[in-house]
Amino acid sequence: MVPTPQRAAAVRLAYARQCLRAGKHSWRAPRVLPARGWLEAQAQRVLGRADSGLRAAEPAEEWWLWQRAAAQVLEQRAIPFTPTLVPALRRAARLLDEWQMPPAGLRSGGHAEAELLAAVLEEVEARCAARQCVPSHRFLSLVLRDSVPAEPASFAGFTELPAGWHTLIRGMSRGGPAEPEPGTPGEAFAVPAHDEIEELELAAEWCRRQLLADPARRLLVIVPALERRQAAVLRAFTQVLEPDAVLDTGRAAIGARLAIEGGVPLAQYPLVRAGLRSLRLLTGTLEAAELSAWLRDGFWETPGQAERARLDTWLRRTLPLEVSLESLTTRLAGAPPALAPVARALRGRLQRAAGMLRGASERPLGHWARPFAAALTELGWPGSRSLDSEEQQSQARWQLALLEWQGLGAPWGRARAATAAQALRRWLSSVAFAPASSDVPVTLSSQLADPIVRYDGIWVAGLQAETWPPPPRVEPFVPLALQRAAGMSALQPTLLLEQSRQLLARLRAATAQLMLSWATRSEG
């Protein structure tokens, strides 16, 4: 077991390369699993043979439960609802379970944030009980209470395992985390950069030089703040490693030479983003810049790319900053003679697609899945050209997401098309997706952790003083006394320093060349 699906893929690929180098033509594939995925499978196993009639909550179902529970509790306390608050509450709930901290302790100490988490958690539990399902943040406790021993396993790549996982591991015959085999420490180089942009450019150029010297090399680039800086990171690496992709607006989000460990939100993949933009236009408004991007997306049957470009150029001169479906169709009706046939065809498609969403003012949330799919088909999405591998996989994941969304039937409340489209977009922004890919040469990761396998080169960026060693981290929704009693090393500077030294040694042992960089200036 390893921390992430991408580390699991890296181990399997490294094992395959080792077997090929040894002259083997076939071998038994190793069973390498991400720890969270394994835990979910174990929870499904426990629930599948229990007599309680309980089931695991579906992903869309659980996401909506948390949204509604948080909104209700915040409304009772006259606190504005902020969607970004819900993921933070869910992380805190999982932390409680992983460190085996009693939820009752949230009520002690009079902390407003902990009281909020306790109230939302109680509401989520009540809603789950009414639907006879178990939320994912309780999976570890569920498996720990199981009387049947878990299958033997080894753990690797974890900087720290929470108390609950340690308890689970003790019941497994292969013991605790596996110690990595000692390797010859590689050369380490310190690379200061003028600012964060130059630092990314230096890392991307280093990757380019490595691959020019040997295309078979495998490189790992760690950017601790990758989620926050993802657009800038992808732009820097794509411009250097795949400059042709910059000019192709309809193609893959990441490229054939890059992979992002952990994936990116499904809503950010070009094909899915184009579909969500279409739904927003059909049910609400788009900013003029987004409408322009929507017209230039490559996921169309008709009009053709050149026709859409001319239409976009003409529309940009006259449309307001916010564009509604009505204002767009009105404007298309007055297109000049040269653009009239294209404008008329697009106007007809938009009106027919919008008509599919006007059958009922309100309907159960999940019942919008079919009309949304039909409206996109009427618009010609995802187009007639052959989709590449990443696009095919993102389309398949989109279709699966709509099936999951369809499960939110009448008990989940009713909504208008605009509200349902907005909720679907928010959910897909929380669903991480990483398409299966071949053995790409460059892996981007936010995990400042043991790489487990050996790479030809590793670059670790963002090692400013406030990042390395990591500062003590306090979970704001859990009382500090509760976190200290659980023994969390994130609160103990001496342990964090020791973990950083151990990690640096493991990074050096995992590559022949380790590059450590930091920016001397940040945000001006």
Coordinates of C-alpha atoms in Angstrom, one line a residue:
M1 CA 0.0 0.0 0.0
V2 CA 1.2 3.5 -0.9
P3 CA -0.2 7.0 -0.4
T4 CA -1.6 7.8 -3.8
P5 CA -2.8 6.0 -7.0
Q6 CA 0.0 7.6 -8.9
R7 CA 2.7 6.2 -6.5
A8 CA 1.0 2.8 -7.0
A9 CA 1.3 3.2 -10.8
A10 CA 5.0 4.3 -10.4
V11 CA 5.8 1.2 -8.4
R12 CA 4.1 -1.1 -10.9
L13 CA 5.9 0.5 -13.8
A14 CA 9.3 0.4 -12.0
Y15 CA 8.7 -3.3 -11.4
A16 CA 7.8 -3.9 -15.0
R17 CA 11.0 -2.1 -16.2
Q18 CA 13.1 -4.2 -13.8
C19 CA 11.6 -7.4 -15.1
L20 CA 12.2 -6.4 -18.7
R21 CA 15.8 -5.5 -18.0
A22 CA 16.1 -9.0 -16.4
G23 CA 15.1 -10.5 -19.7
K24 CA 11.7 -11.7 -18.6
H25 CA 8.8 -11.9 -21.0
S26 CA 6.0 -12.5 -18.4
W27 CA 5.7 -12.1 -14.7
R28 CA 3.2 -12.0 -11.9
A29 CA 1.9 -8.4 -11.6
P30 CA 2.4 -6.9 -8.2
R31 CA -0.6 -5.9 -6.2
V32 CA 0.1 -2.3 -5.3
L33 CA -2.8 -0.2 -4.0
P34 CA -3.4 3.3 -2.8
A35 CA -4.2 3.1 0.9
R36 CA -7.5 5.1 0.7
G37 CA -8.7 2.9 -2.2
W38 CA -7.9 -0.2 -0.3
L39 CA -9.7 1.1 2.8
E40 CA -12.8 1.9 0.7
A41 CA -12.8 -1.6 -0.7
Q42 CA -12.5 -3.1 2.8
A43 CA -15.4 -0.9 4.0
Q44 CA -17.5 -2.2 1.1
R45 CA -16.6 -5.7 2.1
V46 CA -17.6 -5.2 5.7
L47 CA -20.9 -3.5 4.8
G48 CA -21.6 -6.2 2.2
R49 CA -21.7 -9.0 4.7
A50 CA -23.2 -7.1 7.7
D51 CA -26.7 -7.7 8.9
S52 CA -27.5 -4.0 9.5
G53 CA -28.6 -3.3 6.0
L54 CA -26.2 -0.4 5.7
R55 CA -24.3 0.6 2.6
A56 CA -21.5 3.0 1.7
A57 CA -22.7 6.5 0.7
E58 CA -22.3 7.2 -3.0
P59 CA -19.8 10.0 -3.9
A60 CA -22.4 12.4 -5.3
E61 CA -24.8 11.5 -2.5
E62 CA -22.3 12.2 0.2
W63 CA -21.1 15.4 -1.4
W64 CA -24.7 16.7 -1.5
L65 CA -25.4 15.5 2.1
W66 CA -22.4 17.6 3.4
Q67 CA -23.5 20.6 1.3
R68 CA -27.1 20.6 2.7
A69 CA -26.1 19.8 6.3
A70 CA -23.5 22.6 6.3
A71 CA -26.0 25.1 4.7
Q72 CA -28.6 24.2 7.3
V73 CA -26.3 24.6 10.3
L74 CA -24.8 27.8 9.0
E75 CA -28.3 29.3 8.3
Q76 CA -29.3 28.4 11.9
R77 CA -26.2 30.4 13.1
A78 CA -26.7 33.3 10.7
I79 CA -23.4 32.5 9.0
P80 CA -23.1 33.0 5.3
F81 CA -22.7 29.7 3.4
T82 CA -19.3 29.4 1.6
P83 CA -18.8 26.3 -0.6
T84 CA -15.1 26.2 0.1
L85 CA -16.0 25.7 3.8
V86 CA -17.4 22.2 3.1
P87 CA -14.2 20.5 1.9
A88 CA -12.4 21.9 5.0
L89 CA -15.1 20.4 7.3
R90 CA -14.8 17.0 5.5
R91 CA -11.0 17.0 5.9
A92 CA -11.4 17.7 9.6
A93 CA -14.0 14.9 9.9
R94 CA -11.6 12.4 8.3
L95 CA -8.8 13.6 10.5
L96 CA -10.9 12.7 13.6
D97 CA -11.4 9.2 12.3
E98 CA -7.8 8.6 11.2
W99 CA -6.4 9.8 14.5
Q100 CA -9.2 8.1 16.5
M101 CA -10.1 11.4 18.3
P102 CA -13.6 11.2 20.0
P103 CA -16.1 13.5 18.3
A104 CA -17.5 14.3 21.7
G105 CA -14.2 16.2 22.4
L106 CA -15.3 18.8 19.9
R107 CA -17.8 20.2 22.4
S108 CA -15.1 20.7 25.1
G109 CA -13.3 24.0 25.4
G110 CA -15.9 26.3 23.9
H111 CA -14.2 26.6 20.5
A112 CA -16.5 28.2 17.9
E113 CA -14.9 26.3 15.0
A114 CA -15.0 23.0 16.8
E115 CA -18.7 23.6 17.7
L116 CA -19.5 24.2 14.1
L117 CA -17.8 21.0 13.0
A118 CA -19.6 19.1 15.7
A119 CA -23.0 20.5 14.6
V120 CA -22.4 19.8 10.9
L121 CA -21.1 16.3 11.7
E122 CA -24.1 15.5 13.7
E123 CA -26.4 16.7 10.9
V124 CA -24.5 14.6 8.4
E125 CA -24.7 11.5 10.6
A126 CA -28.4 12.0 11.1
R127 CA -29.0 12.4 7.3
C128 CA -26.9 9.3 6.6
A129 CA -28.7 7.3 9.2
A130 CA -32.1 8.2 7.6
R131 CA -30.8 6.9 4.3
Q132 CA -29.0 3.8 5.9
C133 CA -25.6 4.7 4.5
V134 CA -22.2 5.2 6.0
P135 CA -20.1 8.3 5.1
S136 CA -16.5 7.8 3.9
H137 CA -15.0 9.6 6.9
R138 CA -16.1 6.7 9.1
F139 CA -14.6 3.9 7.0
L140 CA -11.4 3.4 9.1
S141 CA -13.4 3.0 12.3
L142 CA -15.7 0.6 10.5
V143 CA -12.8 -1.6 9.3
L144 CA -11.1 -1.4 12.7
R145 CA -14.3 -2.8 14.4
D146 CA -14.4 -5.7 11.9
S147 CA -13.9 -9.1 13.5
V148 CA -12.4 -10.6 10.4
P149 CA -8.6 -9.9 10.1
A150 CA -7.6 -7.7 7.2
E151 CA -5.5 -9.3 4.4
P152 CA -1.7 -9.0 4.9
A153 CA -0.1 -5.9 3.4
S154 CA 3.0 -3.8 3.5
F155 CA 3.1 0.0 3.6
A156 CA 5.6 2.2 1.8
G157 CA 6.1 5.9 1.1
F158 CA 4.3 7.3 4.2
T159 CA 6.0 10.1 6.1
E160 CA 3.5 9.6 8.9
L161 CA 0.7 7.1 9.5
P162 CA -2.2 8.3 11.8
A163 CA -2.9 6.4 15.0
G164 CA -5.9 4.6 13.5
W165 CA -3.8 3.2 10.6
H166 CA -1.1 2.1 13.1
T167 CA -3.8 0.1 15.0
L168 CA -5.0 -1.4 11.7
I169 CA -1.4 -2.3 10.6
R170 CA -0.7 -4.1 13.9
G171 CA -3.4 -6.6 13.0
M172 CA -1.8 -7.4 9.7
S173 CA 0.8 -10.1 9.6
R174 CA 3.4 -8.1 7.6
G175 CA 3.9 -5.5 10.2
G176 CA 4.4 -1.7 9.9
P177 CA 5.6 0.6 7.1
A178 CA 8.3 -1.0 4.9
E179 CA 11.7 0.5 5.2
P180 CA 13.1 1.5 1.8
E181 CA 16.1 -0.3 0.5
P182 CA 19.2 1.8 1.0
G183 CA 20.4 3.3 -2.3
T184 CA 23.6 5.2 -3.2
P185 CA 22.9 8.9 -2.3
G186 CA 22.8 11.0 -5.5
E187 CA 24.3 14.4 -6.0
A188 CA 22.3 17.3 -4.6
F189 CA 22.3 20.8 -6.0
A190 CA 20.8 24.0 -4.5
V191 CA 19.2 26.2 -7.1
P192 CA 18.0 29.7 -6.0
A193 CA 15.6 31.5 -8.4
H194 CA 14.7 35.2 -8.7
D195 CA 11.0 34.5 -8.3
E196 CA 8.5 31.6 -8.5
I197 CA 8.0 32.0 -12.2
E198 CA 11.7 31.7 -12.9
E199 CA 11.9 28.7 -10.6
L200 CA 9.3 26.9 -12.7
E201 CA 11.0 27.8 -15.9
L202 CA 14.3 26.5 -14.5
A203 CA 12.7 23.2 -13.5
A204 CA 11.0 22.8 -16.9
E205 CA 14.2 23.6 -18.8
W206 CA 16.1 21.0 -16.6
C207 CA 13.5 18.4 -17.6
R208 CA 14.0 19.3 -21.3
R209 CA 17.8 18.9 -21.1
Q210 CA 17.4 15.6 -19.3
L211 CA 15.1 14.2 -21.9
L212 CA 17.2 15.5 -24.8
A213 CA 20.1 13.6 -23.3
D214 CA 18.0 10.4 -22.9
P215 CA 14.3 10.2 -23.8
A216 CA 14.0 7.1 -21.7
R217 CA 14.7 9.0 -18.5
R218 CA 12.0 9.3 -15.8
L219 CA 11.8 12.5 -13.9
L220 CA 9.8 13.6 -10.8
V221 CA 9.1 17.3 -10.1
I222 CA 7.6 18.1 -6.7
V223 CA 5.9 21.5 -6.3
P224 CA 4.4 21.6 -2.7
A225 CA 1.8 24.3 -3.7
L226 CA 0.8 22.6 -6.9
E227 CA -3.0 22.8 -6.3
R228 CA -2.8 26.5 -5.8
R229 CA -0.3 27.1 -8.7
Q230 CA -1.5 24.4 -11.1
A231 CA -2.3 26.8 -14.0
A232 CA 1.1 28.5 -13.8
V233 CA 3.0 25.1 -13.4
L234 CA 1.2 23.5 -16.4
R235 CA 1.8 26.6 -18.5
A236 CA 5.6 26.7 -17.7
F237 CA 6.1 23.0 -18.4
T238 CA 3.9 22.8 -21.5
Q239 CA 5.6 25.8 -23.1
V240 CA 9.0 24.1 -22.7
L241 CA 8.1 20.4 -23.2
E242 CA 5.2 20.6 -25.5
P243 CA 5.1 24.0 -27.2
D244 CA 2.7 22.8 -30.0
A245 CA 0.0 22.1 -27.4
V246 CA -0.1 25.8 -26.5
L247 CA -1.7 26.6 -29.9
D248 CA -4.2 23.8 -29.8
T249 CA -7.1 25.0 -27.6
G250 CA -9.2 21.9 -28.0
R251 CA -6.6 19.3 -27.1
A252 CA -5.4 17.6 -23.9
A253 CA -5.2 19.6 -20.6
I254 CA -1.9 18.0 -19.6
G255 CA -0.1 16.4 -22.6
A256 CA 1.6 13.2 -23.5
R257 CA 4.9 14.0 -21.7
L258 CA 3.4 15.1 -18.4
A259 CA 1.3 13.5 -15.6
I260 CA -0.1 15.2 -12.5
E261 CA 0.0 12.9 -9.4
G262 CA -3.5 12.8 -7.9
G263 CA -5.1 14.2 -11.1
V264 CA -6.9 17.4 -11.5
P265 CA -10.6 18.3 -10.9
L266 CA -12.8 16.7 -13.6
A267 CA -14.3 20.1 -14.4
Q268 CA -11.0 21.4 -15.6
Y269 CA -10.5 18.9 -18.4
P270 CA -11.2 20.7 -21.8
L271 CA -14.0 18.4 -22.9
V272 CA -15.9 18.6 -19.6
R273 CA -15.2 22.3 -19.2
A274 CA -16.8 22.9 -22.7
G275 CA -19.9 20.9 -21.7
L276 CA -20.3 22.8 -18.4
R277 CA -19.9 26.1 -20.2
S278 CA -22.7 25.1 -22.6
L279 CA -25.0 24.3 -19.6
R280 CA -24.2 27.6 -18.0
L281 CA -25.0 29.4 -21.2
L282 CA -28.3 27.5 -21.6
T283 CA -29.4 28.1 -18.0
G284 CA -27.7 31.4 -17.0
T285 CA -25.0 33.7 -18.2
L286 CA -21.4 33.6 -19.4
E287 CA -18.8 36.3 -19.3
A288 CA -17.8 37.6 -22.7
A289 CA -14.3 36.0 -22.4
E290 CA -15.9 32.6 -21.5
L291 CA -18.3 32.8 -24.4
S292 CA -15.3 33.5 -26.7
A293 CA -13.5 30.5 -25.3
W294 CA -16.7 28.4 -25.7
L295 CA -16.9 29.3 -29.4
R296 CA -13.2 28.4 -29.9
D297 CA -13.4 25.1 -28.1
G298 CA -12.7 22.1 -30.4
F299 CA -15.8 20.1 -29.3
W300 CA -18.2 20.9 -32.1
E301 CA -19.8 19.1 -35.0
T302 CA -20.8 22.4 -36.8
P303 CA -20.0 25.2 -37.3
G304 CA -16.4 24.6 -38.4
Q305 CA -13.4 26.1 -36.6
A306 CA -12.8 28.9 -39.1
E307 CA -16.5 29.8 -39.1
R308 CA -16.6 29.9 -35.3
A309 CA -13.5 32.1 -35.2
R310 CA -15.2 34.6 -37.6
L311 CA -18.4 34.5 -35.5
D312 CA -16.4 35.1 -32.3
T313 CA -14.6 38.1 -33.8
W314 CA -17.8 39.7 -34.8
L315 CA -19.6 39.0 -31.5
R316 CA -16.8 40.3 -29.4
R317 CA -17.3 43.8 -30.9
T318 CA -20.9 44.2 -29.6
L319 CA -21.7 41.8 -26.8
P320 CA -21.8 43.0 -23.2
L321 CA -19.6 41.7 -20.4
E322 CA -22.3 39.3 -19.3
V323 CA -24.0 37.3 -22.0
S324 CA -27.3 35.5 -21.6
L325 CA -28.8 33.0 -24.0
E326 CA -31.5 35.5 -24.9
S327 CA -29.0 38.3 -25.7
L328 CA -26.8 35.9 -27.7
T329 CA -29.7 34.5 -29.8
T330 CA -31.0 38.1 -30.4
R331 CA -27.6 39.1 -31.6
L332 CA -27.2 36.1 -33.8
A333 CA -30.5 36.9 -35.5
G334 CA -28.9 40.2 -36.7
A335 CA -25.7 38.7 -38.1
P336 CA -24.3 40.3 -41.3
P337 CA -25.0 38.4 -44.6
A338 CA -21.6 36.7 -44.7
L339 CA -22.1 35.2 -41.3
A340 CA -25.9 34.7 -41.5
P341 CA -26.0 31.0 -42.4
V342 CA -23.6 30.1 -39.6
A343 CA -25.3 32.3 -37.0
R344 CA -28.7 30.9 -38.0
A345 CA -27.5 27.3 -37.6
L346 CA -26.0 28.1 -34.2
R347 CA -29.1 30.0 -33.1
G348 CA -31.3 27.1 -34.0
R349 CA -29.1 24.6 -32.0
L350 CA -29.1 26.8 -29.0
Q351 CA -32.9 27.3 -29.0
R352 CA -33.6 23.6 -29.4
A353 CA -31.1 22.7 -26.7
A354 CA -32.6 25.3 -24.3
G355 CA -36.1 23.9 -25.0
M356 CA -35.1 20.6 -23.6
L357 CA -34.4 22.3 -20.2
R358 CA -37.7 24.2 -20.0
G359 CA -40.1 21.2 -19.6
A360 CA -40.5 21.8 -15.9
S361 CA -39.6 24.8 -13.7
E362 CA -38.4 22.5 -10.9
R363 CA -37.7 18.8 -10.7
P364 CA -35.6 16.5 -8.4
L365 CA -32.0 17.4 -8.6
G366 CA -30.8 14.1 -10.1
H367 CA -33.6 14.2 -12.8
W368 CA -31.7 16.9 -14.6
A369 CA -29.0 14.5 -15.6
R370 CA -30.8 13.2 -18.7
P371 CA -32.0 16.6 -20.0
F372 CA -28.5 18.0 -19.5
A373 CA -27.1 15.1 -21.6
A374 CA -29.8 15.6 -24.3
A375 CA -29.2 19.3 -24.5
L376 CA -25.4 18.8 -25.0
T377 CA -26.1 16.3 -27.7
E378 CA -28.4 18.8 -29.5
L379 CA -25.5 21.3 -29.4
G380 CA -23.2 18.8 -31.1
W381 CA -21.0 18.2 -28.0
P382 CA -18.4 16.7 -27.9
G383 CA -18.0 17.1 -31.7
S384 CA -17.3 14.8 -34.7
R385 CA -13.5 14.7 -34.7
S386 CA -11.7 11.7 -33.2
L387 CA -11.0 12.2 -29.5
D388 CA -7.6 11.4 -28.1
S389 CA -7.1 9.0 -25.2
E390 CA -7.4 11.7 -22.5
E391 CA -10.5 13.1 -24.0
Q392 CA -12.1 9.7 -24.4
Q393 CA -11.4 8.9 -20.7
S394 CA -12.7 12.3 -19.5
Q395 CA -15.9 11.8 -21.5
A396 CA -16.3 8.4 -20.0
R397 CA -15.8 9.8 -16.5
W398 CA -18.3 12.6 -17.3
Q399 CA -20.9 10.0 -18.3
L400 CA -20.3 8.0 -15.1
A401 CA -20.6 11.3 -13.1
L402 CA -24.0 11.9 -14.7
L403 CA -25.1 8.4 -13.7
E404 CA -24.0 9.1 -10.1
W405 CA -25.8 12.4 -10.2
Q406 CA -28.9 10.7 -11.5
G407 CA -29.1 8.9 -8.1
L408 CA -30.1 12.2 -6.4
G409 CA -33.8 11.7 -6.7
A410 CA -36.9 13.2 -5.1
P411 CA -35.7 12.9 -1.4
W412 CA -32.8 15.2 -2.2
G413 CA -35.0 18.2 -3.0
R414 CA -36.1 19.9 -6.2
A415 CA -34.2 22.6 -8.2
R416 CA -34.4 24.7 -11.3
A417 CA -32.1 24.0 -14.2
A418 CA -29.7 26.8 -13.3
T419 CA -29.4 25.6 -9.7
A420 CA -28.9 22.0 -10.8
A421 CA -26.2 23.0 -13.4
Q422 CA -24.4 25.1 -10.8
A423 CA -24.5 22.2 -8.2
L424 CA -23.2 19.8 -10.9
R425 CA -20.3 22.1 -11.8
R426 CA -19.3 22.5 -8.1
W427 CA -19.4 18.8 -7.5
L428 CA -17.3 18.0 -10.6
S429 CA -14.8 20.7 -9.4
S430 CA -14.3 18.5 -6.3
V431 CA -13.9 15.2 -8.2
A432 CA -10.2 14.5 -8.9
F433 CA -9.6 12.6 -12.1
A434 CA -6.4 11.3 -13.6
P435 CA -6.7 9.5 -16.9
A436 CA -4.8 6.2 -17.3
S437 CA -1.7 7.0 -19.4
S438 CA 1.4 5.4 -20.7
D439 CA 4.7 5.7 -18.9
V440 CA 5.2 9.5 -19.2
P441 CA 8.7 10.9 -18.7
V442 CA 7.7 13.7 -16.3
T443 CA 5.5 13.4 -13.2
L444 CA 4.4 16.5 -11.4
S445 CA 3.5 16.0 -7.7
S446 CA 2.4 18.1 -4.8
Q447 CA 3.5 15.4 -2.3
L448 CA 6.6 16.3 -0.5
A449 CA 7.1 12.6 0.4
D450 CA 9.1 9.5 -0.2
P451 CA 9.1 8.8 -3.9
I452 CA 9.4 5.0 -3.2
V453 CA 10.9 4.1 -6.6
R454 CA 14.1 5.4 -8.1
Y455 CA 14.0 8.2 -10.7
D456 CA 16.7 9.4 -13.1
G457 CA 16.2 12.9 -11.7
I458 CA 14.1 14.6 -9.0
W459 CA 13.5 18.4 -8.7
V460 CA 11.9 19.7 -5.5
A461 CA 10.7 23.3 -5.8
G462 CA 9.3 25.8 -3.4
L463 CA 11.7 25.2 -0.5
Q464 CA 11.5 28.6 1.0
A465 CA 12.1 28.9 4.7
E466 CA 8.3 28.9 5.5
T467 CA 7.9 25.6 3.6
W468 CA 11.0 23.6 4.5
P469 CA 11.1 22.2 7.2
P470 CA 7.3 22.4 7.3
P471 CA 5.9 24.6 10.1
P472 CA 3.6 23.2 12.7
R473 CA 0.1 22.8 11.3
V474 CA -3.0 23.1 13.4
E475 CA -6.4 21.8 12.2
P476 CA -8.7 24.8 13.0
F477 CA -11.9 22.8 13.4
V478 CA -10.4 20.5 16.1
P479 CA -9.5 21.7 19.6
L480 CA -5.7 22.0 20.0
A481 CA -5.8 19.8 23.2
L482 CA -7.5 17.0 21.3
Q483 CA -4.8 17.1 18.5
R484 CA -2.0 17.1 21.1
A485 CA -3.5 14.2 23.0
A486 CA -3.7 12.2 19.7
G487 CA 0.1 12.7 19.3
M488 CA 0.0 14.4 15.9
S489 CA 3.5 15.2 14.8
A490 CA 2.3 18.1 12.7
L491 CA 2.2 20.1 16.0
Q492 CA 5.7 19.2 17.1
P493 CA 8.6 21.1 15.5
T494 CA 11.3 18.7 16.6
L495 CA 9.5 15.8 15.0
L496 CA 8.8 17.8 11.8
L497 CA 12.5 18.7 11.6
E498 CA 13.5 15.0 12.0
Q499 CA 11.0 13.9 9.4
S500 CA 12.4 16.5 7.0
R501 CA 15.9 15.2 7.5
Q502 CA 14.7 11.6 6.9
L503 CA 12.8 12.7 3.7
L504 CA 15.8 14.5 2.3
A505 CA 17.9 11.4 2.8
R506 CA 15.2 9.3 1.0
L507 CA 15.0 11.7 -1.9
R508 CA 18.8 11.6 -2.3
A509 CA 18.7 7.8 -2.2
A510 CA 16.0 7.7 -4.9
T511 CA 17.9 9.5 -7.7
A512 CA 21.3 10.2 -9.1
Q513 CA 20.5 13.9 -9.3
L514 CA 18.5 15.8 -6.8
M515 CA 17.7 19.5 -7.5
L516 CA 16.4 21.6 -4.6
S517 CA 15.2 25.1 -5.5
W518 CA 13.5 28.1 -3.9
A519 CA 12.4 31.6 -4.9
T520 CA 14.2 34.6 -3.3
R521 CA 11.1 36.7 -4.0
S522 CA 7.4 35.7 -3.8
E523 CA 4.3 37.7 -4.8
G524 CA 6.4 40.9 -5.2

